[in-house]
mmCIF file of C-alpha atoms and ligand atoms in Angstrom:
data_model
loop_
_atom_site.group_PDB
_atom_site.id
_atom_site.type_symbol
_atom_site.label_atom_id
_atom_site.label_comp_id
_atom_site.label_asym_id
_atom_site.label_seq_id
_atom_site.Cartn_x
_atom_site.Cartn_y
_atom_site.Cartn_z
ATOM 1 C CA MET A 16 163.570 85.317 84.903
ATOM 2 C CA SER A 17 163.212 81.649 83.960
ATOM 3 C CA ALA A 18 165.844 80.234 81.598
ATOM 4 C CA LEU A 19 163.355 77.657 80.339
ATOM 5 C CA PRO A 20 162.725 77.838 76.588
ATOM 6 C CA GLN A 21 159.187 78.140 75.196
ATOM 7 C CA SER A 22 157.132 74.952 75.229
ATOM 8 C CA ARG A 23 157.511 74.034 71.531
ATOM 9 C CA GLN A 24 161.285 74.448 71.690
ATOM 10 C CA LEU A 25 161.294 72.559 74.963
ATOM 11 C CA GLU A 26 159.594 69.586 73.320
ATOM 12 C CA ARG A 27 162.098 69.696 70.468
ATOM 13 C CA LEU A 28 165.007 69.723 72.920
ATOM 14 C CA GLU A 29 163.451 66.861 74.876
ATOM 15 C CA GLN A 30 163.494 64.783 71.664
ATOM 16 C CA SER A 31 167.038 65.744 70.692
ATOM 17 C CA SER A 32 170.113 63.553 71.013
ATOM 18 C CA ALA A 33 172.730 64.197 73.693
ATOM 19 C CA GLU A 34 175.040 65.776 71.089
ATOM 20 C CA GLU A 35 172.295 68.038 69.718
ATOM 21 C CA LEU A 36 171.257 69.174 73.183
ATOM 22 C CA LEU A 37 174.835 69.993 74.196
ATOM 23 C CA GLU A 38 175.460 71.777 70.915
ATOM 24 C CA TRP A 39 172.385 73.941 71.427
ATOM 25 C CA ALA A 40 173.228 74.630 75.086
ATOM 26 C CA LEU A 41 176.855 75.583 74.427
ATOM 27 C CA ALA A 42 175.856 77.929 71.616
ATOM 28 C CA HIS A 43 173.017 79.416 73.678
ATOM 29 C CA PHE A 44 174.697 79.852 77.087
ATOM 30 C CA GLY A 45 178.478 79.837 76.382
ATOM 31 C CA GLY A 46 180.412 80.619 79.572
ATOM 32 C CA SER A 47 177.277 80.820 81.710
ATOM 33 C CA LEU A 48 176.852 77.057 81.313
ATOM 34 C CA ALA A 49 178.942 74.443 83.143
ATOM 35 C CA ILE A 50 179.153 70.667 83.346
ATOM 36 C CA VAL A 51 178.935 69.600 86.995
ATOM 37 C CA THR A 52 180.605 66.227 87.401
ATOM 38 C CA ALA A 53 182.354 63.887 89.827
ATOM 39 C CA PHE A 54 184.053 62.171 86.834
ATOM 40 C CA GLN A 55 182.033 58.984 86.942
ATOM 41 C CA ALA A 56 181.271 57.183 83.676
ATOM 42 C CA GLU A 57 178.267 59.347 82.686
ATOM 43 C CA GLY A 58 180.031 62.581 83.590
ATOM 44 C CA MET A 59 182.992 61.550 81.466
ATOM 45 C CA VAL A 60 180.724 60.861 78.474
ATOM 46 C CA ILE A 61 179.309 64.385 78.869
ATOM 47 C CA VAL A 62 182.800 65.919 79.125
ATOM 48 C CA ASP A 63 183.924 63.999 76.014
ATOM 49 C CA LEU A 64 180.831 64.985 74.011
ATOM 50 C CA ALA A 65 181.061 68.636 75.051
ATOM 51 C CA ALA A 66 184.821 68.942 74.482
ATOM 52 C CA ARG A 67 184.277 67.778 70.881
ATOM 53 C CA ILE A 68 181.864 70.691 70.410
ATOM 54 C CA SER A 69 183.803 73.376 72.293
ATOM 55 C CA PRO A 70 187.246 73.294 73.948
ATOM 56 C CA HIS A 71 186.072 76.197 76.110
ATOM 57 C CA VAL A 72 183.387 74.266 77.973
ATOM 58 C CA ARG A 73 183.426 74.898 81.724
ATOM 59 C CA VAL A 74 183.787 71.843 83.973
ATOM 60 C CA LEU A 75 182.942 72.166 87.670
ATOM 61 C CA THR A 76 183.488 69.609 90.415
ATOM 62 C CA LEU A 77 182.720 69.671 94.126
ATOM 63 C CA ASP A 78 185.928 69.287 96.093
ATOM 64 C CA THR A 79 184.398 68.232 99.399
ATOM 65 C CA GLY A 80 187.762 67.915 101.122
ATOM 66 C CA ARG A 81 187.086 64.177 101.603
ATOM 67 C CA LEU A 82 187.577 62.935 98.035
ATOM 68 C CA PRO A 83 189.707 59.851 97.350
ATOM 69 C CA GLU A 84 193.182 60.425 95.947
ATOM 70 C CA GLU A 85 192.064 58.635 92.754
ATOM 71 C CA THR A 86 189.586 61.445 92.008
ATOM 72 C CA TYR A 87 192.380 64.032 92.051
ATOM 73 C CA ARG A 88 194.350 61.802 89.667
ATOM 74 C CA MET A 89 191.271 61.656 87.459
ATOM 75 C CA ILE A 90 191.059 65.465 87.409
ATOM 76 C CA GLU A 91 194.663 65.611 86.175
ATOM 77 C CA THR A 92 193.807 63.056 83.481
ATOM 78 C CA VAL A 93 190.828 65.136 82.314
ATOM 79 C CA ARG A 94 192.911 68.317 82.182
ATOM 80 C CA GLU A 95 195.588 66.615 80.093
ATOM 81 C CA ARG A 96 193.286 64.690 77.753
ATOM 82 C CA TYR A 97 190.793 67.473 76.973
ATOM 83 C CA GLY A 98 192.778 70.648 77.674
ATOM 84 C CA VAL A 99 189.912 71.966 79.802
ATOM 85 C CA GLY A 100 190.333 73.679 83.154
ATOM 86 C CA VAL A 101 188.478 71.987 86.004
ATOM 87 C CA GLU A 102 186.967 74.430 88.492
ATOM 88 C CA MET A 103 187.156 72.933 91.987
ATOM 89 C CA VAL A 104 184.316 74.193 94.153
ATOM 90 C CA ALA A 105 185.275 74.089 97.836
ATOM 91 C CA PRO A 106 182.989 74.288 100.886
ATOM 92 C CA ASP A 107 182.960 77.357 103.118
ATOM 93 C CA THR A 108 185.940 76.925 105.474
ATOM 94 C CA ALA A 109 184.184 78.501 108.471
ATOM 95 C CA GLU A 110 181.160 76.198 108.020
ATOM 96 C CA VAL A 111 183.362 73.087 107.837
ATOM 97 C CA GLU A 112 185.339 74.189 110.890
ATOM 98 C CA ALA A 113 182.171 74.834 112.918
ATOM 99 C CA MET A 114 180.672 71.457 111.883
ATOM 100 C CA VAL A 115 183.812 69.468 112.686
ATOM 101 C CA ALA A 116 184.322 71.296 116.007
ATOM 102 C CA ARG A 117 180.762 70.420 117.063
ATOM 103 C CA HIS A 118 180.301 66.922 115.642
ATOM 104 C CA GLY A 119 183.772 65.582 114.786
ATOM 105 C CA PRO A 120 185.293 64.783 111.390
ATOM 106 C CA ASN A 121 183.435 61.473 110.843
ATOM 107 C CA LEU A 122 179.962 62.605 111.985
ATOM 108 C CA PHE A 123 178.285 60.901 108.999
ATOM 109 C CA TYR A 124 178.618 57.408 110.500
ATOM 110 C CA ARG A 125 176.525 58.282 113.570
ATOM 111 C CA GLU A 126 173.105 59.126 112.117
ATOM 112 C CA VAL A 127 171.391 60.047 108.863
ATOM 113 C CA ALA A 128 170.751 63.653 109.906
ATOM 114 C CA LEU A 129 174.462 64.190 110.579
ATOM 115 C CA ARG A 130 175.340 62.577 107.258
ATOM 116 C CA ASN A 131 172.914 64.949 105.556
ATOM 117 C CA LEU A 132 174.456 67.871 107.444
ATOM 118 C CA CYS A 133 177.914 66.922 106.147
ATOM 119 C CA CYS A 134 176.545 66.639 102.583
ATOM 120 C CA GLN A 135 174.831 70.024 102.965
ATOM 121 C CA ILE A 136 178.008 71.769 104.140
ATOM 122 C CA ARG A 137 180.445 70.007 101.826
ATOM 123 C CA LYS A 138 178.289 69.552 98.695
ATOM 124 C CA VAL A 139 174.836 71.119 98.525
ATOM 125 C CA ARG A 140 175.643 74.630 99.764
ATOM 126 C CA PRO A 141 178.853 74.945 97.670
ATOM 127 C CA LEU A 142 176.923 73.747 94.598
ATOM 128 C CA GLU A 143 174.157 76.289 95.251
ATOM 129 C CA ARG A 144 176.766 79.046 95.581
ATOM 130 C CA SER A 145 178.468 78.129 92.306
ATOM 131 C CA LEU A 146 175.164 77.796 90.439
ATOM 132 C CA ARG A 147 174.329 81.414 91.310
ATOM 133 C CA GLY A 148 176.790 82.553 88.639
ATOM 134 C CA LEU A 149 175.375 80.246 85.946
ATOM 135 C CA ARG A 150 172.308 80.236 83.705
ATOM 136 C CA ALA A 151 172.483 76.516 82.919
ATOM 137 C CA TRP A 152 174.252 73.375 84.130
ATOM 138 C CA VAL A 153 174.702 69.887 82.769
ATOM 139 C CA THR A 154 174.612 66.589 84.670
ATOM 140 C CA GLY A 155 175.054 62.929 83.712
ATOM 141 C CA LEU A 156 171.790 61.709 85.315
ATOM 142 C CA ARG A 157 170.061 58.755 83.653
ATOM 143 C CA ARG A 158 166.483 57.560 84.267
ATOM 144 C CA GLU A 159 167.612 53.969 84.478
ATOM 145 C CA GLN A 160 170.004 54.615 87.394
ATOM 146 C CA ASN A 161 167.423 54.302 90.165
ATOM 147 C CA GLU A 162 163.783 54.973 91.052
ATOM 148 C CA SER A 163 164.373 58.525 92.198
ATOM 149 C CA ARG A 164 165.709 59.355 88.721
ATOM 150 C CA ALA A 165 163.009 57.562 86.715
ATOM 151 C CA ASP A 166 161.237 60.808 85.763
ATOM 152 C CA VAL A 167 164.322 62.878 84.956
ATOM 153 C CA ARG A 168 163.765 65.042 81.864
ATOM 154 C CA LYS A 169 166.487 66.167 79.502
ATOM 155 C CA VAL A 170 165.629 69.807 80.153
ATOM 156 C CA GLU A 171 164.422 70.984 83.557
ATOM 157 C CA ASP A 172 163.793 74.378 85.089
ATOM 158 C CA VAL A 173 165.311 74.461 88.570
ATOM 159 C CA ASP A 174 164.721 77.801 90.276
ATOM 160 C CA GLY A 175 164.918 79.655 86.979
ATOM 161 C CA LYS A 176 168.080 77.910 85.799
ATOM 162 C CA LEU A 177 168.195 75.304 83.095
ATOM 163 C CA LYS A 178 169.334 71.891 84.269
ATOM 164 C CA LEU A 179 170.270 69.684 81.321
ATOM 165 C CA ASN A 180 170.465 65.894 81.544
ATOM 166 C CA PRO A 181 171.511 64.909 78.001
ATOM 167 C CA LEU A 182 171.915 61.211 78.919
ATOM 168 C CA ALA A 183 168.476 60.942 80.589
ATOM 169 C CA ASP A 184 167.299 58.271 78.127
ATOM 170 C CA TRP A 185 170.615 56.420 77.758
ATOM 171 C CA THR A 186 171.044 52.855 78.995
ATOM 172 C CA ALA A 187 174.106 51.634 80.892
ATOM 173 C CA GLY A 188 175.038 49.722 77.715
ATOM 174 C CA GLN A 189 175.027 52.913 75.644
ATOM 175 C CA VAL A 190 177.325 54.585 78.175
ATOM 176 C CA SER A 191 179.764 51.638 78.057
ATOM 177 C CA ASP A 192 179.649 51.558 74.238
ATOM 178 C CA TYR A 193 180.416 55.260 73.988
ATOM 179 C CA ILE A 194 183.334 54.954 76.443
ATOM 180 C CA ARG A 195 184.791 52.035 74.491
ATOM 181 C CA ARG A 196 184.346 53.610 71.063
ATOM 182 C CA HIS A 197 185.916 56.917 72.057
ATOM 183 C CA ASN A 198 188.469 55.562 74.512
ATOM 184 C CA VAL A 199 187.144 57.850 77.239
ATOM 185 C CA PRO A 200 189.296 57.804 80.400
ATOM 186 C CA MET A 201 187.689 56.011 83.339
ATOM 187 C CA HIS A 202 187.964 56.799 87.042
ATOM 188 C CA PRO A 203 190.628 54.419 88.489
ATOM 189 C CA LEU A 204 188.288 53.172 91.255
ATOM 190 C CA TYR A 205 186.052 51.336 88.736
ATOM 191 C CA ALA A 206 188.899 48.850 88.284
ATOM 192 C CA ALA A 207 188.846 48.279 92.066
ATOM 193 C CA GLY A 208 185.162 47.223 92.060
ATOM 194 C CA TYR A 209 183.500 50.588 92.704
ATOM 195 C CA ARG A 210 180.345 51.294 90.702
ATOM 196 C CA SER A 211 179.431 54.701 92.145
ATOM 197 C CA ILE A 212 182.149 57.033 93.373
ATOM 198 C CA GLY A 213 181.882 59.803 95.946
ATOM 199 C CA CYS A 214 183.766 60.825 99.096
ATOM 200 C CA ALA A 215 186.397 58.371 100.384
ATOM 201 C CA PRO A 216 184.856 57.600 103.802
ATOM 202 C CA CYS A 217 181.347 57.132 102.351
ATOM 203 C CA THR A 218 182.043 54.966 99.294
ATOM 204 C CA ARG A 219 183.297 51.419 98.875
ATOM 205 C CA ALA A 220 183.521 48.667 96.266
ATOM 206 C CA VAL A 221 180.464 46.407 95.707
ATOM 207 C CA ASN A 222 180.015 42.771 94.729
ATOM 208 C CA PRO A 223 179.218 41.885 91.106
ATOM 209 C CA GLY A 224 175.426 42.126 90.601
ATOM 210 C CA ASP A 225 174.865 44.541 93.533
ATOM 211 C CA ASP A 226 172.993 47.764 92.942
ATOM 212 C CA ALA A 227 175.355 50.431 91.597
ATOM 213 C CA ARG A 228 174.793 52.654 94.618
ATOM 214 C CA ALA A 229 175.058 49.899 97.238
ATOM 215 C CA GLY A 230 178.579 51.083 98.015
ATOM 216 C CA ARG A 231 177.439 54.593 99.016
ATOM 217 C CA TRP A 232 176.591 55.135 102.743
ATOM 218 C CA TRP A 233 176.419 51.347 103.036
ATOM 219 C CA TRP A 234 175.921 51.492 106.842
ATOM 220 C CA GLU A 235 172.490 53.161 106.379
ATOM 221 C CA GLN A 236 169.733 50.599 105.963
ATOM 222 C CA ASP A 237 166.681 52.493 104.733
ATOM 223 C CA ALA A 238 167.792 56.065 104.206
ATOM 224 C CA ALA A 239 167.506 57.366 100.658
ATOM 225 C CA LYS A 240 170.945 57.137 99.050
ATOM 226 C CA GLU A 241 171.156 60.654 97.749
ATOM 227 C CA CYS A 242 172.891 63.807 98.911
ATOM 228 C CA GLY A 243 169.958 66.236 98.750
ATOM 229 C CA ILE A 244 171.254 67.717 95.489
ATOM 230 C CA HIS A 245 168.851 65.844 93.242
ATOM 231 C CA PHE A 246 166.523 64.273 95.789
ATOM 232 C CA ALA A 247 165.208 65.594 99.106
ATOM 233 C CA PRO A 248 165.744 63.462 102.235
ATOM 234 C CA ASP A 249 162.674 62.240 104.162
ATOM 235 C CA GLY A 250 160.739 64.867 106.154
ATOM 236 C CA LYS A 251 161.945 63.830 109.600
ATOM 237 C CA ALA A 252 165.599 63.854 108.696
ATOM 238 C CA GLU A 253 165.187 67.145 106.903
ATOM 239 C CA ARG A 254 163.640 68.827 109.939
ATOM 240 C CA LYS A 255 166.491 67.626 112.126
ATOM 241 C CA LEU A 256 168.917 68.639 109.413
ATOM 242 C CA ASP A 257 167.516 72.179 109.471
ATOM 243 C CA VAL A 258 168.112 72.375 113.215
ATOM 244 C CA LEU A 259 171.662 71.048 112.855
ATOM 245 C CA LEU A 260 172.425 73.365 109.965
ATOM 246 C CA ASN A 261 171.148 76.422 111.830
ATOM 247 C CA GLU A 262 173.407 75.538 114.763
ATOM 248 C CA ILE A 263 176.409 75.513 112.437
ATOM 249 C CA LEU A 264 175.459 78.798 110.758
ATOM 250 C CA GLU A 265 175.007 80.428 114.172
ATOM 251 C CA ALA A 266 178.400 79.096 115.311
ATOM 252 C CA LYS A 267 179.950 80.503 112.132
ATOM 253 C CA ARG A 268 178.404 83.934 112.784
ATOM 254 C CA ALA A 269 179.489 84.001 116.455
HETATM 255 FE FE1 SF4 B 23 180.310 64.166 103.967
HETATM 256 FE FE2 SF4 B 23 180.188 61.610 103.183
HETATM 257 FE FE3 SF4 B 23 178.451 63.441 102.171
HETATM 258 FE FE4 SF4 B 23 181.068 63.442 101.506
HETATM 259 S S1 SF4 B 23 179.509 61.858 101.011
HETATM 260 S S2 SF4 B 23 179.848 65.224 102.010
HETATM 261 S S3 SF4 B 23 182.050 62.863 103.467
HETATM 262 S S4 SF4 B 23 178.613 62.698 104.304
#
């Protein structure tokens, strides 16, 4: 059954502030709601807002196995500052082993389809598995971040689950203001020139004035810079991805 509220309530929620939306969601879904975050600036604003409402809020992160050391330090900081447990969602070991045996550990540098395969095995499939136990999840997506996010709504129905984006209408300036006012901890890699933070081998610092996501998969010229979680890859890559993924799932079953 869809978790989406009735249309009038939906409109009200769409007009609500980030605090109001989180307050409603935490009261409505309790432990069947989780914040899914990689502890970037927006995710930290969400964690800070939610922890002020409920110390029992669930925080989930995808531990791809290729995260930078600084992200693990950040997780310790979040645990200490907010007293929340951080649930680390790991990929399926057999799937990772089959992928690495077939394509090597750094397959993502060779072609877009292999990069998408790695993101599927290490991020998308683990996220899908963890979402099965939830009725709603919260992200830090903002419309202003890039074109693919321009139409993000605050409340979305994704396969019968409620996906909440409380910062959808926030500007980068509002995020910075909030972080300053509330002394929200920041991921250590921002100080090293990173503006978007993901897995260690696929993320690097950018020059001042560059697009925030220019440091992600920088060796790819035209491929869409998303992981398939919020934005589907182009048709050709996806078809090849399906073939590659099926090979891995067959190897796992063998
Ligand atoms: Fe693999 Fe890179 Fe995607 Fe991480 S960001 S899952 S290392 S391709």
